[in-house]
Amino acid sequence: MIDFREDRTAKRTVSWVMLQVLIALLPGIALLTWFFGVGVLINCVIAIIAAELTEVLILIQRHKPLKPCITDLSAVVTAVLLALCLPSMAPWWITVVGTIFAIGIAKHLYGGLGYNPFNPAMVGYVVLLISFPKQMVVWLPPENIAAVSLSFWETMEVIIFEAVPKKIGFDTLTMATPLDAVKTGLTLSRPVSEIVQGRQFGALAGAGWDWVAAGYLLGGLWLVQRRVIDWRIPLSLLLGLFLVSTPFYIIDSRAFSTPVFHLFAGATMLGAFFIATDPVTAPATAKGRFVFGASIGLLIFVIRRWGGYPDGVAFAVLLMNLAVPTIDNYTRPRRLSENREPSRMKEE
């Protein structure tokens, strides 16, 4: 058992870091399960099994040792992050397809852990979102406002056998997410103040969703406190999203949501603390991390308001993953020789 009171630099192995991430995700997972049903946990289990099997098969094909890669928990973290982005009632094959793509293509095609330029979980999610848009919007209403409450076995029946329990209409089970409701309402020229009166909205963002975001925030702050992740990326991401959305809301509150809504809606907190902070796909320099996080925040707002998808976290992260080499190139510290004056260089 790991002694969490030991020196923070003594056990910074990959498996130690990944374990901290999984622990930090627990508050968000618990709240997501409370509001949206046990399908969240079922998706996590399916994704973990698919990730480990995919990892083993690929490592065998690559003639790589199995034990280090299986026990480092990196595949488990990828699987859980992907599963948390999926609807709790998504059919099992959606989870399997996304996980196989995340581990097999986004991770191992580029050489495995440490070599992937894009966040594997977000690659898997975007592939599913583009390929199966209908299945990716089947969300349950939060339990506190739901007309029905599915049991564990009824949830299994929907996910595994893709069958709706008897006497329960499928339309009763599902509803639009708050971000989707806002985007749809704006296309119908409805003011935001009227849209947010719907039953899926809460005090800060979506009913239930704001609590889930608070859970991710709590876990993320714990990771920052333990120095597992760099504070610069989540701070600049959240601050960037807040600052860019504020003037638009002040100018036209009928067409733009509040800055607080953007912070607590969708996957903002999950993306800020658990996805954008991936050390492999984030910049290596301190200045670069500020630029990286702030740019993601800007892109999230742009995609949410003018893009074709309600939530832009995954797309924003992947776009900025693409820009990481350029960011590192322009923000890396100059060598001492590069700062010397030409005349002094000649004298030496």
Short mmCIF file of C-alpha atoms in Angstrom, two decimals:
data_model
loop_
_atom_site.label_atom_id
_atom_site.label_comp_id
_atom_site.label_asym_id
_atom_site.label_seq_id
_atom_site.Cartn_x
_atom_site.Cartn_y
_atom_site.Cartn_z
CA MET A 1 0.00 0.00 0.00
CA ILE A 2 1.27 3.46 -0.87
CA ASP A 3 1.96 5.75 2.07
CA PHE A 4 0.60 9.09 0.90
CA ARG A 5 2.53 10.86 3.67
CA GLU A 6 5.87 10.02 2.09
CA ASP A 7 7.96 12.58 0.27
CA ARG A 8 6.16 13.74 -2.86
CA THR A 9 9.18 13.24 -5.11
CA ALA A 10 9.98 9.74 -3.85
CA LYS A 11 7.27 7.81 -5.65
CA ARG A 12 6.59 9.81 -8.78
CA THR A 13 6.36 6.77 -10.99
CA VAL A 14 3.77 6.56 -13.73
CA SER A 15 1.63 4.18 -11.69
CA TRP A 16 1.77 6.51 -8.65
CA VAL A 17 0.67 9.52 -10.70
CA MET A 18 -2.13 7.58 -12.39
CA LEU A 19 -3.35 6.30 -9.04
CA GLN A 20 -3.57 9.86 -7.74
CA VAL A 21 -5.62 10.84 -10.79
CA LEU A 22 -8.02 7.95 -10.26
CA ILE A 23 -8.45 8.88 -6.59
CA ALA A 24 -9.08 12.52 -7.52
CA LEU A 25 -11.79 11.43 -9.97
CA LEU A 26 -13.80 9.64 -7.26
CA PRO A 27 -15.86 12.67 -6.11
CA GLY A 28 -16.91 13.43 -9.68
CA ILE A 29 -17.65 9.78 -10.42
CA ALA A 30 -19.76 9.46 -7.27
CA LEU A 31 -21.80 12.56 -8.08
CA LEU A 32 -22.18 11.60 -11.75
CA THR A 33 -23.48 8.20 -10.66
CA TRP A 34 -25.83 9.78 -8.09
CA PHE A 35 -27.44 12.08 -10.62
CA PHE A 36 -27.30 10.00 -13.81
CA GLY A 37 -27.49 6.40 -12.64
CA VAL A 38 -25.30 3.31 -12.31
CA GLY A 39 -24.76 3.28 -16.05
CA VAL A 40 -21.79 5.56 -15.35
CA LEU A 41 -20.08 2.78 -13.37
CA ILE A 42 -21.03 0.14 -15.93
CA ASN A 43 -19.46 2.22 -18.68
CA CYS A 44 -16.28 2.59 -16.60
CA VAL A 45 -16.02 -1.18 -16.09
CA ILE A 46 -16.61 -1.92 -19.78
CA ALA A 47 -14.05 0.69 -20.82
CA ILE A 48 -11.39 -0.61 -18.40
CA ILE A 49 -11.82 -4.20 -19.61
CA ALA A 50 -11.67 -3.10 -23.27
CA ALA A 51 -8.61 -0.91 -22.59
CA GLU A 52 -6.64 -3.63 -20.82
CA LEU A 53 -7.45 -6.26 -23.45
CA THR A 54 -6.49 -3.88 -26.25
CA GLU A 55 -3.26 -2.97 -24.45
CA VAL A 56 -2.30 -6.62 -24.00
CA LEU A 57 -3.00 -7.58 -27.61
CA ILE A 58 -1.04 -4.66 -29.02
CA LEU A 59 1.92 -5.18 -26.69
CA ILE A 60 2.05 -8.83 -27.74
CA GLN A 61 2.06 -7.79 -31.40
CA ARG A 62 4.80 -5.23 -30.70
CA HIS A 63 6.86 -7.80 -28.73
CA LYS A 64 6.87 -5.53 -25.69
CA PRO A 65 6.85 -6.67 -22.03
CA LEU A 66 3.36 -6.79 -20.61
CA LYS A 67 3.83 -6.16 -16.90
CA PRO A 68 5.17 -2.57 -16.88
CA CYS A 69 2.55 -1.29 -19.31
CA ILE A 70 -0.34 -3.13 -17.68
CA THR A 71 0.48 -2.12 -14.11
CA ASP A 72 1.19 1.57 -14.81
CA LEU A 73 -2.59 2.28 -14.83
CA SER A 74 -2.30 4.63 -17.82
CA ALA A 75 -4.77 2.58 -19.85
CA VAL A 76 -7.18 2.55 -16.89
CA VAL A 77 -7.07 6.35 -16.60
CA THR A 78 -7.69 6.72 -20.34
CA ALA A 79 -10.62 4.30 -20.14
CA VAL A 80 -12.21 6.05 -17.15
CA LEU A 81 -11.83 9.53 -18.65
CA LEU A 82 -13.48 8.36 -21.86
CA ALA A 83 -16.27 6.56 -20.00
CA LEU A 84 -17.06 9.67 -17.95
CA CYS A 85 -17.66 11.61 -21.17
CA LEU A 86 -20.17 9.06 -22.49
CA PRO A 87 -23.92 9.07 -21.78
CA SER A 88 -24.79 6.74 -18.92
CA MET A 89 -27.17 4.83 -21.22
CA ALA A 90 -24.78 4.50 -24.16
CA PRO A 91 -24.82 0.95 -25.61
CA TRP A 92 -21.84 -1.23 -24.67
CA TRP A 93 -20.34 -1.27 -28.15
CA ILE A 94 -20.04 2.52 -28.15
CA THR A 95 -17.78 2.29 -25.10
CA VAL A 96 -15.77 -0.57 -26.59
CA VAL A 97 -15.25 1.11 -29.97
CA GLY A 98 -14.15 4.38 -28.40
CA THR A 99 -11.77 2.68 -25.99
CA ILE A 100 -10.17 0.51 -28.67
CA PHE A 101 -9.62 3.57 -30.83
CA ALA A 102 -8.19 5.56 -27.91
CA ILE A 103 -5.72 2.85 -26.86
CA GLY A 104 -4.97 1.21 -30.18
CA ILE A 105 -4.78 4.23 -32.48
CA ALA A 106 -4.32 7.40 -30.43
CA LYS A 107 -1.83 5.81 -28.03
CA HIS A 108 0.02 2.85 -29.54
CA LEU A 109 0.03 3.92 -33.18
CA TYR A 110 2.37 6.74 -32.13
CA GLY A 111 4.62 4.51 -30.05
CA GLY A 112 2.78 4.09 -26.76
CA LEU A 113 2.82 6.00 -23.49
CA GLY A 114 4.95 9.11 -23.68
CA TYR A 115 4.91 9.40 -27.47
CA ASN A 116 1.27 10.18 -28.26
CA PRO A 117 0.83 13.81 -29.41
CA PHE A 118 -2.95 13.81 -28.80
CA ASN A 119 -4.90 12.99 -25.66
CA PRO A 120 -6.09 9.39 -26.28
CA ALA A 121 -9.36 9.69 -24.35
CA MET A 122 -10.38 12.81 -26.28
CA VAL A 123 -9.48 11.20 -29.60
CA GLY A 124 -11.74 8.26 -28.77
CA TYR A 125 -14.53 10.58 -27.67
CA VAL A 126 -14.36 12.77 -30.79
CA VAL A 127 -14.40 9.70 -33.05
CA LEU A 128 -17.57 8.50 -31.32
CA LEU A 129 -19.17 11.94 -31.37
CA ILE A 130 -18.62 12.32 -35.10
CA SER A 131 -19.44 8.72 -36.03
CA PHE A 132 -22.41 8.02 -33.75
CA PRO A 133 -24.04 11.37 -32.90
CA LYS A 134 -27.43 9.85 -32.10
CA GLN A 135 -26.11 7.46 -29.44
CA MET A 136 -23.89 10.16 -27.92
CA VAL A 137 -26.80 12.39 -26.85
CA VAL A 138 -28.89 9.79 -24.99
CA TRP A 139 -28.54 11.26 -21.48
CA LEU A 140 -30.75 10.44 -18.52
CA PRO A 141 -32.33 13.32 -16.61
CA PRO A 142 -30.65 13.90 -13.24
CA GLU A 143 -32.16 11.62 -10.60
CA ASN A 144 -33.58 14.48 -8.57
CA ILE A 145 -35.79 15.60 -11.46
CA ALA A 146 -36.20 12.30 -13.32
CA ALA A 147 -39.67 10.95 -13.98
CA VAL A 148 -38.37 7.38 -13.59
CA SER A 149 -35.49 5.76 -11.76
CA LEU A 150 -33.91 2.73 -13.42
CA SER A 151 -32.64 -0.12 -11.28
CA PHE A 152 -29.22 -1.68 -11.81
CA TRP A 153 -30.64 -4.55 -13.86
CA GLU A 154 -32.81 -2.25 -15.97
CA THR A 155 -29.73 -0.13 -16.70
CA MET A 156 -27.82 -3.30 -17.66
CA GLU A 157 -30.67 -4.23 -19.98
CA VAL A 158 -30.45 -0.91 -21.78
CA ILE A 159 -26.63 -0.82 -22.05
CA ILE A 160 -25.84 -4.48 -22.76
CA PHE A 161 -28.94 -5.60 -24.64
CA GLU A 162 -29.92 -2.16 -25.99
CA ALA A 163 -33.48 -2.81 -24.85
CA VAL A 164 -35.67 -0.29 -23.06
CA PRO A 165 -37.36 -1.76 -19.95
CA LYS A 166 -41.03 -2.59 -20.36
CA LYS A 167 -43.59 0.11 -19.62
CA ILE A 168 -40.93 2.82 -19.82
CA GLY A 169 -40.91 5.01 -22.90
CA PHE A 170 -37.51 5.83 -24.36
CA ASP A 171 -38.37 9.52 -24.60
CA THR A 172 -39.06 9.50 -20.88
CA LEU A 173 -35.54 8.26 -20.21
CA THR A 174 -33.65 10.90 -22.16
CA MET A 175 -33.30 14.64 -22.37
CA ALA A 176 -30.99 17.21 -23.89
CA THR A 177 -27.95 18.32 -21.92
CA PRO A 178 -27.96 21.96 -20.71
CA LEU A 179 -25.39 22.98 -23.33
CA ASP A 180 -27.40 21.29 -26.07
CA ALA A 181 -30.59 22.97 -24.83
CA VAL A 182 -28.91 26.38 -24.93
CA LYS A 183 -27.54 25.87 -28.44
CA THR A 184 -30.89 24.59 -29.74
CA GLY A 185 -32.79 27.41 -28.06
CA LEU A 186 -30.49 30.06 -29.53
CA THR A 187 -30.99 28.69 -33.03
CA LEU A 188 -34.73 29.23 -32.45
CA SER A 189 -34.03 32.85 -31.44
CA ARG A 190 -35.03 32.28 -27.83
CA PRO A 191 -33.28 34.40 -25.18
CA VAL A 192 -30.94 32.63 -22.78
CA SER A 193 -32.97 33.84 -19.79
CA GLU A 194 -35.96 31.91 -21.15
CA ILE A 195 -33.97 28.82 -22.12
CA VAL A 196 -32.50 28.33 -18.64
CA GLN A 197 -35.98 28.08 -17.13
CA GLY A 198 -36.11 24.46 -18.33
CA ARG A 199 -36.10 21.65 -15.80
CA GLN A 200 -32.61 20.52 -16.77
CA PHE A 201 -31.05 23.74 -15.46
CA GLY A 202 -29.85 24.40 -11.93
CA ALA A 203 -28.44 27.28 -9.91
CA LEU A 204 -25.05 27.51 -11.67
CA ALA A 205 -25.44 25.43 -14.82
CA GLY A 206 -27.34 22.22 -15.48
CA ALA A 207 -29.21 20.53 -12.65
CA GLY A 208 -26.82 17.90 -11.38
CA TRP A 209 -24.10 18.95 -13.79
CA ASP A 210 -22.97 21.81 -11.55
CA TRP A 211 -22.52 19.37 -8.66
CA VAL A 212 -20.55 16.99 -10.88
CA ALA A 213 -18.34 19.90 -11.96
CA ALA A 214 -17.82 20.78 -8.30
CA GLY A 215 -16.70 17.19 -7.69
CA TYR A 216 -14.13 17.42 -10.47
CA LEU A 217 -13.02 20.80 -9.12
CA LEU A 218 -12.48 19.32 -5.67
CA GLY A 219 -10.47 16.41 -7.05
CA GLY A 220 -8.49 18.73 -9.32
CA LEU A 221 -7.53 21.03 -6.47
CA TRP A 222 -6.35 17.98 -4.56
CA LEU A 223 -4.08 17.07 -7.48
CA VAL A 224 -2.71 20.60 -7.56
CA GLN A 225 -2.10 20.53 -3.81
CA ARG A 226 -0.17 17.27 -4.17
CA ARG A 227 1.70 18.71 -7.16
CA VAL A 228 0.58 15.87 -9.38
CA ILE A 229 -0.52 18.39 -12.03
CA ASP A 230 0.71 21.89 -12.84
CA TRP A 231 -1.65 24.62 -11.63
CA ARG A 232 -0.88 26.84 -14.63
CA ILE A 233 -2.99 24.92 -17.14
CA PRO A 234 -6.28 24.68 -15.19
CA LEU A 235 -5.96 28.24 -13.89
CA SER A 236 -5.29 29.74 -17.32
CA LEU A 237 -8.01 27.59 -18.94
CA LEU A 238 -10.71 28.56 -16.45
CA LEU A 239 -9.58 32.18 -16.33
CA GLY A 240 -9.39 32.37 -20.13
CA LEU A 241 -12.89 30.94 -20.53
CA PHE A 242 -14.24 33.30 -17.87
CA LEU A 243 -12.59 36.42 -19.30
CA VAL A 244 -13.59 35.77 -22.90
CA SER A 245 -17.22 34.95 -22.05
CA THR A 246 -17.73 37.89 -19.68
CA PRO A 247 -17.75 40.79 -22.20
CA PHE A 248 -20.06 38.91 -24.55
CA TYR A 249 -22.51 38.29 -21.71
CA ILE A 250 -22.34 41.93 -20.61
CA ILE A 251 -22.95 43.20 -24.16
CA ASP A 252 -25.79 40.80 -25.01
CA SER A 253 -27.14 38.64 -22.18
CA ARG A 254 -29.98 37.43 -24.41
CA ALA A 255 -27.62 35.60 -26.77
CA PHE A 256 -24.79 34.57 -24.43
CA SER A 257 -24.73 32.46 -21.26
CA THR A 258 -23.19 33.66 -18.02
CA PRO A 259 -19.46 33.08 -17.45
CA VAL A 260 -20.29 30.94 -14.41
CA PHE A 261 -22.51 28.75 -16.59
CA HIS A 262 -19.57 28.07 -18.92
CA LEU A 263 -17.33 27.13 -16.00
CA PHE A 264 -19.76 24.62 -14.46
CA ALA A 265 -21.47 23.27 -17.59
CA GLY A 266 -20.38 20.30 -19.63
CA ALA A 267 -16.83 18.98 -19.30
CA THR A 268 -15.11 22.25 -18.38
CA MET A 269 -13.82 21.17 -14.96
CA LEU A 270 -13.00 17.65 -16.13
CA GLY A 271 -11.08 19.09 -19.07
CA ALA A 272 -9.28 21.73 -17.02
CA PHE A 273 -7.91 19.42 -14.31
CA PHE A 274 -7.83 15.92 -15.80
CA ILE A 275 -7.52 16.20 -19.59
CA ALA A 276 -5.63 19.34 -20.56
CA THR A 277 -3.07 18.64 -17.82
CA ASP A 278 -1.86 15.41 -19.43
CA PRO A 279 1.95 15.91 -19.23
CA VAL A 280 2.61 14.05 -22.48
CA THR A 281 0.36 16.20 -24.66
CA ALA A 282 0.81 19.54 -22.85
CA PRO A 283 3.67 22.06 -23.29
CA ALA A 284 6.88 21.53 -21.35
CA THR A 285 7.51 25.20 -20.54
CA ALA A 286 5.83 27.26 -17.82
CA LYS A 287 4.92 30.12 -20.19
CA GLY A 288 3.72 27.61 -22.75
CA ARG A 289 1.28 26.10 -20.27
CA PHE A 290 -0.31 29.49 -19.68
CA VAL A 291 -0.72 29.95 -23.43
CA PHE A 292 -1.98 26.39 -23.84
CA GLY A 293 -4.62 26.64 -21.12
CA ALA A 294 -5.85 30.11 -22.08
CA SER A 295 -6.14 29.07 -25.74
CA ILE A 296 -8.22 26.03 -24.80
CA GLY A 297 -10.55 28.27 -22.79
CA LEU A 298 -10.94 30.60 -25.76
CA LEU A 299 -11.65 27.72 -28.15
CA ILE A 300 -14.20 26.17 -25.76
CA PHE A 301 -16.21 29.40 -25.80
CA VAL A 302 -15.95 29.81 -29.58
CA ILE A 303 -17.02 26.23 -30.30
CA ARG A 304 -19.88 26.32 -27.80
CA ARG A 305 -21.29 29.54 -29.18
CA TRP A 306 -20.60 29.29 -32.92
CA GLY A 307 -19.52 25.71 -33.53
CA GLY A 308 -21.60 22.73 -34.55
CA TYR A 309 -21.32 20.90 -31.22
CA PRO A 310 -22.73 21.95 -27.83
CA ASP A 311 -19.52 21.34 -25.84
CA GLY A 312 -16.11 22.15 -27.27
CA VAL A 313 -13.73 20.80 -24.63
CA ALA A 314 -12.55 17.74 -26.56
CA PHE A 315 -12.09 19.62 -29.83
CA ALA A 316 -10.32 22.51 -28.07
CA VAL A 317 -7.88 20.20 -26.32
CA LEU A 318 -7.04 18.28 -29.50
CA LEU A 319 -6.54 21.46 -31.51
CA MET A 320 -4.14 22.80 -28.90
CA ASN A 321 -2.36 19.43 -28.68
CA LEU A 322 -1.55 20.03 -32.32
CA ALA A 323 -0.03 23.41 -31.45
CA VAL A 324 2.14 22.19 -28.54
CA PRO A 325 5.42 21.88 -30.52
CA THR A 326 5.02 25.46 -31.77
CA ILE A 327 4.17 26.73 -28.29
CA ASP A 328 7.24 25.02 -26.83
CA ASN A 329 9.41 26.40 -29.59
CA TYR A 330 8.43 30.02 -28.92
CA THR A 331 8.31 29.84 -25.12
CA ARG A 332 11.43 27.84 -24.32
CA PRO A 333 14.14 29.74 -22.40
CA ARG A 334 16.94 31.13 -24.50
CA ARG A 335 20.44 29.82 -24.05
CA LEU A 336 23.01 32.09 -22.47
CA SER A 337 24.88 32.32 -25.76
CA GLU A 338 21.74 33.52 -27.54
CA ASN A 339 21.42 36.46 -25.13
CA ARG A 340 24.98 37.69 -25.56
CA GLU A 341 25.69 40.75 -27.63
CA PRO A 342 27.38 40.17 -31.02
CA SER A 343 30.38 42.35 -30.10
CA ARG A 344 31.00 40.33 -26.94
CA MET A 345 30.72 37.11 -28.89
CA LYS A 346 33.44 38.32 -31.26
CA GLU A 347 35.76 39.25 -28.40
CA GLU A 348 35.41 35.78 -26.93
#
